[in-house]
Amino acid sequence: MTDEPLYAKWGFTDSEWGLLVGLPQAVLTAASAASQDGARKTRAENEAGLDKISEARASASGLVVEIAQEALVSAGDPELGEDPPVIEPADPIGYARDVLVRAKEVSAVLAAKATPADAETYKHWLVEIADTVVGAASTGGVLGIGGEAVTDRERNFRDNLAQALT
């Protein structure tokens, strides 16, 4: 019996596994930071994104299940009542660019080491996280009335993410 790390069982290096596990939370953060919303709306976006990460534990992809479980260890598990971290990058545009670069790296890693089904499920999941976050709270308006459901900046981030993963 060996104490082989989980990532090695899937054929990934430690750094590749870290990239795969860290990207869902990074996508959540970048999508939330795409438009300045205020504390209440940012918290709603973070909670919705974390719920989407949590839901992946029921995925048909064993790889996505394992990644979601590991991601929730550091992000906080909503099923355990843990509060999600609210990360607000100092440079949201730069942060989003970095996330898109990491998404391209992940796409290459998955193409080389994952089954096509696992790769597509993971990439689709990332876009779903972004879509869930940007749709969780409207931006603008007064007292919750009016505003845009999804701003151009949020839509652009989501679309650029989908492009980076192809």
PDB file of C-alpha atoms in Angstrom:
ATOM      1  CA  MET A   1       0.000   0.000   0.000  1.00  0.00           C
ATOM      2  CA  THR A   2       1.415   3.371  -0.983  1.00  0.00           C
ATOM      3  CA  ASP A   3       0.567   6.859   0.095  1.00  0.00           C
ATOM      4  CA  GLU A   4       0.276   8.043  -3.463  1.00  0.00           C
ATOM      5  CA  PRO A   5      -1.157  11.569  -3.618  1.00  0.00           C
ATOM      6  CA  LEU A   6      -4.606  11.917  -5.146  1.00  0.00           C
ATOM      7  CA  TYR A   7      -3.340  13.978  -8.079  1.00  0.00           C
ATOM      8  CA  ALA A   8      -0.855  11.253  -9.017  1.00  0.00           C
ATOM      9  CA  LYS A   9      -3.677   8.710  -9.227  1.00  0.00           C
ATOM     10  CA  TRP A  10      -5.206  10.937 -11.913  1.00  0.00           C
ATOM     11  CA  GLY A  11      -1.846  11.379 -13.686  1.00  0.00           C
ATOM     12  CA  PHE A  12      -1.264  15.023 -12.743  1.00  0.00           C
ATOM     13  CA  THR A  13       1.740  16.668 -11.148  1.00  0.00           C
ATOM     14  CA  ASP A  14       1.393  18.576  -7.890  1.00  0.00           C
ATOM     15  CA  SER A  15       1.444  21.931  -9.705  1.00  0.00           C
ATOM     16  CA  GLU A  16      -1.091  20.776 -12.317  1.00  0.00           C
ATOM     17  CA  TRP A  17      -3.397  19.528  -9.570  1.00  0.00           C
ATOM     18  CA  GLY A  18      -3.056  22.831  -7.737  1.00  0.00           C
ATOM     19  CA  LEU A  19      -4.028  24.648 -10.916  1.00  0.00           C
ATOM     20  CA  LEU A  20      -7.072  22.413 -11.440  1.00  0.00           C
ATOM     21  CA  VAL A  21      -8.231  22.696  -7.813  1.00  0.00           C
ATOM     22  CA  GLY A  22      -7.615  26.438  -7.512  1.00  0.00           C
ATOM     23  CA  LEU A  23      -9.233  27.536 -10.752  1.00  0.00           C
ATOM     24  CA  PRO A  24     -12.917  27.120  -9.747  1.00  0.00           C
ATOM     25  CA  GLN A  25     -12.517  29.558  -6.816  1.00  0.00           C
ATOM     26  CA  ALA A  26     -10.457  31.895  -9.023  1.00  0.00           C
ATOM     27  CA  VAL A  27     -13.216  31.884 -11.672  1.00  0.00           C
ATOM     28  CA  LEU A  28     -15.774  32.653  -8.962  1.00  0.00           C
ATOM     29  CA  THR A  29     -13.666  35.580  -7.707  1.00  0.00           C
ATOM     30  CA  ALA A  30     -12.955  37.005 -11.169  1.00  0.00           C
ATOM     31  CA  ALA A  31     -16.603  36.751 -12.214  1.00  0.00           C
ATOM     32  CA  SER A  32     -17.727  38.474  -9.025  1.00  0.00           C
ATOM     33  CA  ALA A  33     -15.117  41.222  -9.382  1.00  0.00           C
ATOM     34  CA  ALA A  34     -16.016  41.926 -13.028  1.00  0.00           C
ATOM     35  CA  SER A  35     -18.498  44.580 -11.830  1.00  0.00           C
ATOM     36  CA  GLN A  36     -18.442  46.463  -8.546  1.00  0.00           C
ATOM     37  CA  ASP A  37     -21.633  45.520  -6.728  1.00  0.00           C
ATOM     38  CA  GLY A  38     -21.401  46.343  -3.038  1.00  0.00           C
ATOM     39  CA  ALA A  39     -20.937  43.986  -0.106  1.00  0.00           C
ATOM     40  CA  ARG A  40     -24.412  42.371  -0.087  1.00  0.00           C
ATOM     41  CA  LYS A  41     -24.411  41.581  -3.797  1.00  0.00           C
ATOM     42  CA  THR A  42     -20.805  40.403  -3.729  1.00  0.00           C
ATOM     43  CA  ARG A  43     -21.660  38.031  -0.880  1.00  0.00           C
ATOM     44  CA  ALA A  44     -24.672  36.710  -2.873  1.00  0.00           C
ATOM     45  CA  GLU A  45     -22.421  36.116  -5.891  1.00  0.00           C
ATOM     46  CA  ASN A  46     -19.850  34.318  -3.778  1.00  0.00           C
ATOM     47  CA  GLU A  47     -22.472  32.124  -2.133  1.00  0.00           C
ATOM     48  CA  ALA A  48     -24.002  31.223  -5.514  1.00  0.00           C
ATOM     49  CA  GLY A  49     -20.582  30.387  -6.948  1.00  0.00           C
ATOM     50  CA  LEU A  50     -19.626  28.267  -3.968  1.00  0.00           C
ATOM     51  CA  ASP A  51     -22.937  26.410  -4.231  1.00  0.00           C
ATOM     52  CA  LYS A  52     -22.123  25.690  -7.896  1.00  0.00           C
ATOM     53  CA  ILE A  53     -18.704  24.362  -6.872  1.00  0.00           C
ATOM     54  CA  SER A  54     -20.378  22.238  -4.188  1.00  0.00           C
ATOM     55  CA  GLU A  55     -22.937  20.810  -6.640  1.00  0.00           C
ATOM     56  CA  ALA A  56     -20.086  19.356  -8.694  1.00  0.00           C
ATOM     57  CA  ARG A  57     -19.598  16.695  -6.019  1.00  0.00           C
ATOM     58  CA  ALA A  58     -22.526  14.950  -7.713  1.00  0.00           C
ATOM     59  CA  SER A  59     -20.922  15.127 -11.172  1.00  0.00           C
ATOM     60  CA  ALA A  60     -20.751  12.093 -13.429  1.00  0.00           C
ATOM     61  CA  SER A  61     -17.038  12.887 -13.801  1.00  0.00           C
ATOM     62  CA  GLY A  62     -14.936  11.362 -11.035  1.00  0.00           C
ATOM     63  CA  LEU A  63     -12.231  13.918 -11.771  1.00  0.00           C
ATOM     64  CA  VAL A  64     -14.613  16.849 -11.274  1.00  0.00           C
ATOM     65  CA  VAL A  65     -15.949  15.266  -8.072  1.00  0.00           C
ATOM     66  CA  GLU A  66     -12.426  15.000  -6.622  1.00  0.00           C
ATOM     67  CA  ILE A  67     -11.516  18.540  -7.659  1.00  0.00           C
ATOM     68  CA  ALA A  68     -14.727  19.966  -6.196  1.00  0.00           C
ATOM     69  CA  GLN A  69     -14.148  18.166  -2.912  1.00  0.00           C
ATOM     70  CA  GLU A  70     -10.592  19.501  -2.663  1.00  0.00           C
ATOM     71  CA  ALA A  71     -11.657  23.007  -3.692  1.00  0.00           C
ATOM     72  CA  LEU A  72     -14.237  23.075  -0.908  1.00  0.00           C
ATOM     73  CA  VAL A  73     -11.664  22.121   1.695  1.00  0.00           C
ATOM     74  CA  SER A  74      -9.963  25.480   1.198  1.00  0.00           C
ATOM     75  CA  ALA A  75     -12.988  27.562   0.160  1.00  0.00           C
ATOM     76  CA  GLY A  76     -15.469  26.394   2.778  1.00  0.00           C
ATOM     77  CA  ASP A  77     -18.265  23.875   2.366  1.00  0.00           C
ATOM     78  CA  PRO A  78     -21.753  25.406   2.197  1.00  0.00           C
ATOM     79  CA  GLU A  79     -23.289  22.071   3.219  1.00  0.00           C
ATOM     80  CA  LEU A  80     -21.397  22.361   6.511  1.00  0.00           C
ATOM     81  CA  GLY A  81     -22.586  25.937   7.014  1.00  0.00           C
ATOM     82  CA  GLU A  82     -19.130  27.355   6.403  1.00  0.00           C
ATOM     83  CA  ASP A  83     -19.067  30.940   5.223  1.00  0.00           C
ATOM     84  CA  PRO A  84     -17.424  31.363   1.845  1.00  0.00           C
ATOM     85  CA  PRO A  85     -14.464  33.687   1.639  1.00  0.00           C
ATOM     86  CA  VAL A  86     -15.134  36.963  -0.097  1.00  0.00           C
ATOM     87  CA  ILE A  87     -12.014  37.776  -2.054  1.00  0.00           C
ATOM     88  CA  GLU A  88     -11.877  41.180  -3.644  1.00  0.00           C
ATOM     89  CA  PRO A  89      -8.792  41.567  -5.841  1.00  0.00           C
ATOM     90  CA  ALA A  90      -7.080  44.968  -5.753  1.00  0.00           C
ATOM     91  CA  ASP A  91      -6.810  44.849  -9.563  1.00  0.00           C
ATOM     92  CA  PRO A  92      -9.941  43.071 -10.875  1.00  0.00           C
ATOM     93  CA  ILE A  93      -8.929  43.463 -14.529  1.00  0.00           C
ATOM     94  CA  GLY A  94      -5.458  42.063 -13.941  1.00  0.00           C
ATOM     95  CA  TYR A  95      -6.916  39.259 -11.833  1.00  0.00           C
ATOM     96  CA  ALA A  96      -9.364  38.329 -14.608  1.00  0.00           C
ATOM     97  CA  ARG A  97      -6.507  38.275 -17.133  1.00  0.00           C
ATOM     98  CA  ASP A  98      -4.539  35.959 -14.852  1.00  0.00           C
ATOM     99  CA  VAL A  99      -7.551  33.646 -14.497  1.00  0.00           C
ATOM    100  CA  LEU A 100      -7.906  33.493 -18.299  1.00  0.00           C
ATOM    101  CA  VAL A 101      -4.198  32.597 -18.641  1.00  0.00           C
ATOM    102  CA  ARG A 102      -4.653  29.840 -16.059  1.00  0.00           C
ATOM    103  CA  ALA A 103      -7.757  28.626 -17.919  1.00  0.00           C
ATOM    104  CA  LYS A 104      -5.683  28.226 -21.087  1.00  0.00           C
ATOM    105  CA  GLU A 105      -3.044  26.317 -19.119  1.00  0.00           C
ATOM    106  CA  VAL A 106      -5.718  24.052 -17.647  1.00  0.00           C
ATOM    107  CA  SER A 107      -7.146  23.407 -21.083  1.00  0.00           C
ATOM    108  CA  ALA A 108      -3.736  22.237 -22.308  1.00  0.00           C
ATOM    109  CA  VAL A 109      -3.170  20.068 -19.226  1.00  0.00           C
ATOM    110  CA  LEU A 110      -6.576  18.450 -19.590  1.00  0.00           C
ATOM    111  CA  ALA A 111      -6.044  17.806 -23.306  1.00  0.00           C
ATOM    112  CA  ALA A 112      -2.796  16.008 -22.495  1.00  0.00           C
ATOM    113  CA  LYS A 113      -3.807  14.054 -19.400  1.00  0.00           C
ATOM    114  CA  ALA A 114      -7.572  13.725 -18.939  1.00  0.00           C
ATOM    115  CA  THR A 115     -10.193  11.792 -20.812  1.00  0.00           C
ATOM    116  CA  PRO A 116     -12.143  13.926 -23.279  1.00  0.00           C
ATOM    117  CA  ALA A 117     -15.297  13.493 -21.160  1.00  0.00           C
ATOM    118  CA  ASP A 118     -13.570  14.601 -17.944  1.00  0.00           C
ATOM    119  CA  ALA A 119     -11.927  17.544 -19.716  1.00  0.00           C
ATOM    120  CA  GLU A 120     -15.197  18.768 -21.222  1.00  0.00           C
ATOM    121  CA  THR A 121     -17.094  18.311 -17.966  1.00  0.00           C
ATOM    122  CA  TYR A 122     -14.481  20.307 -16.028  1.00  0.00           C
ATOM    123  CA  LYS A 123     -14.386  23.126 -18.583  1.00  0.00           C
ATOM    124  CA  HIS A 124     -18.182  23.292 -18.775  1.00  0.00           C
ATOM    125  CA  TRP A 125     -18.302  23.411 -14.971  1.00  0.00           C
ATOM    126  CA  LEU A 126     -15.985  26.433 -14.903  1.00  0.00           C
ATOM    127  CA  VAL A 127     -18.206  28.318 -17.350  1.00  0.00           C
ATOM    128  CA  GLU A 128     -21.256  27.339 -15.279  1.00  0.00           C
ATOM    129  CA  ILE A 129     -19.566  28.784 -12.175  1.00  0.00           C
ATOM    130  CA  ALA A 130     -18.947  32.070 -13.990  1.00  0.00           C
ATOM    131  CA  ASP A 131     -22.489  32.115 -15.385  1.00  0.00           C
ATOM    132  CA  THR A 132     -23.992  31.439 -11.956  1.00  0.00           C
ATOM    133  CA  VAL A 133     -21.919  34.166 -10.301  1.00  0.00           C
ATOM    134  CA  VAL A 134     -22.650  36.876 -12.855  1.00  0.00           C
ATOM    135  CA  GLY A 135     -26.362  36.092 -12.734  1.00  0.00           C
ATOM    136  CA  ALA A 136     -26.623  35.956  -8.937  1.00  0.00           C
ATOM    137  CA  ALA A 137     -27.139  39.672  -8.315  1.00  0.00           C
ATOM    138  CA  SER A 138     -28.091  42.566 -10.537  1.00  0.00           C
ATOM    139  CA  THR A 139     -25.762  45.528 -10.816  1.00  0.00           C
ATOM    140  CA  GLY A 140     -27.031  49.075 -10.469  1.00  0.00           C
ATOM    141  CA  GLY A 141     -30.580  50.035  -9.685  1.00  0.00           C
ATOM    142  CA  VAL A 142     -31.949  51.287  -6.395  1.00  0.00           C
ATOM    143  CA  LEU A 143     -33.003  49.077  -3.477  1.00  0.00           C
ATOM    144  CA  GLY A 144     -32.900  46.006  -5.668  1.00  0.00           C
ATOM    145  CA  ILE A 145     -35.112  47.530  -8.352  1.00  0.00           C
ATOM    146  CA  GLY A 146     -33.765  47.959 -11.837  1.00  0.00           C
ATOM    147  CA  GLY A 147     -30.180  47.456 -12.813  1.00  0.00           C
ATOM    148  CA  GLU A 148     -28.626  44.996 -15.178  1.00  0.00           C
ATOM    149  CA  ALA A 149     -28.927  41.268 -14.547  1.00  0.00           C
ATOM    150  CA  VAL A 150     -25.583  40.716 -16.285  1.00  0.00           C
ATOM    151  CA  THR A 151     -23.329  43.631 -17.181  1.00  0.00           C
ATOM    152  CA  ASP A 152     -21.215  43.823 -20.318  1.00  0.00           C
ATOM    153  CA  ARG A 153     -18.058  43.357 -18.231  1.00  0.00           C
ATOM    154  CA  GLU A 154     -19.493  40.246 -16.571  1.00  0.00           C
ATOM    155  CA  ARG A 155     -20.661  38.860 -19.914  1.00  0.00           C
ATOM    156  CA  ASN A 156     -17.236  39.562 -21.447  1.00  0.00           C
ATOM    157  CA  PHE A 157     -15.449  37.716 -18.659  1.00  0.00           C
ATOM    158  CA  ARG A 158     -17.732  34.690 -19.011  1.00  0.00           C
ATOM    159  CA  ASP A 159     -17.350  34.667 -22.803  1.00  0.00           C
ATOM    160  CA  ASN A 160     -13.565  35.121 -22.611  1.00  0.00           C
ATOM    161  CA  LEU A 161     -13.382  32.257 -20.138  1.00  0.00           C
ATOM    162  CA  ALA A 162     -15.327  29.978 -22.484  1.00  0.00           C
ATOM    163  CA  GLN A 163     -12.975  30.996 -25.317  1.00  0.00           C
ATOM    164  CA  ALA A 164      -9.858  30.388 -23.209  1.00  0.00           C
ATOM    165  CA  LEU A 165     -11.060  26.858 -22.435  1.00  0.00           C
ATOM    166  CA  THR A 166     -11.500  25.854 -26.090  1.00  0.00           C
TER     167      THR A 166
END
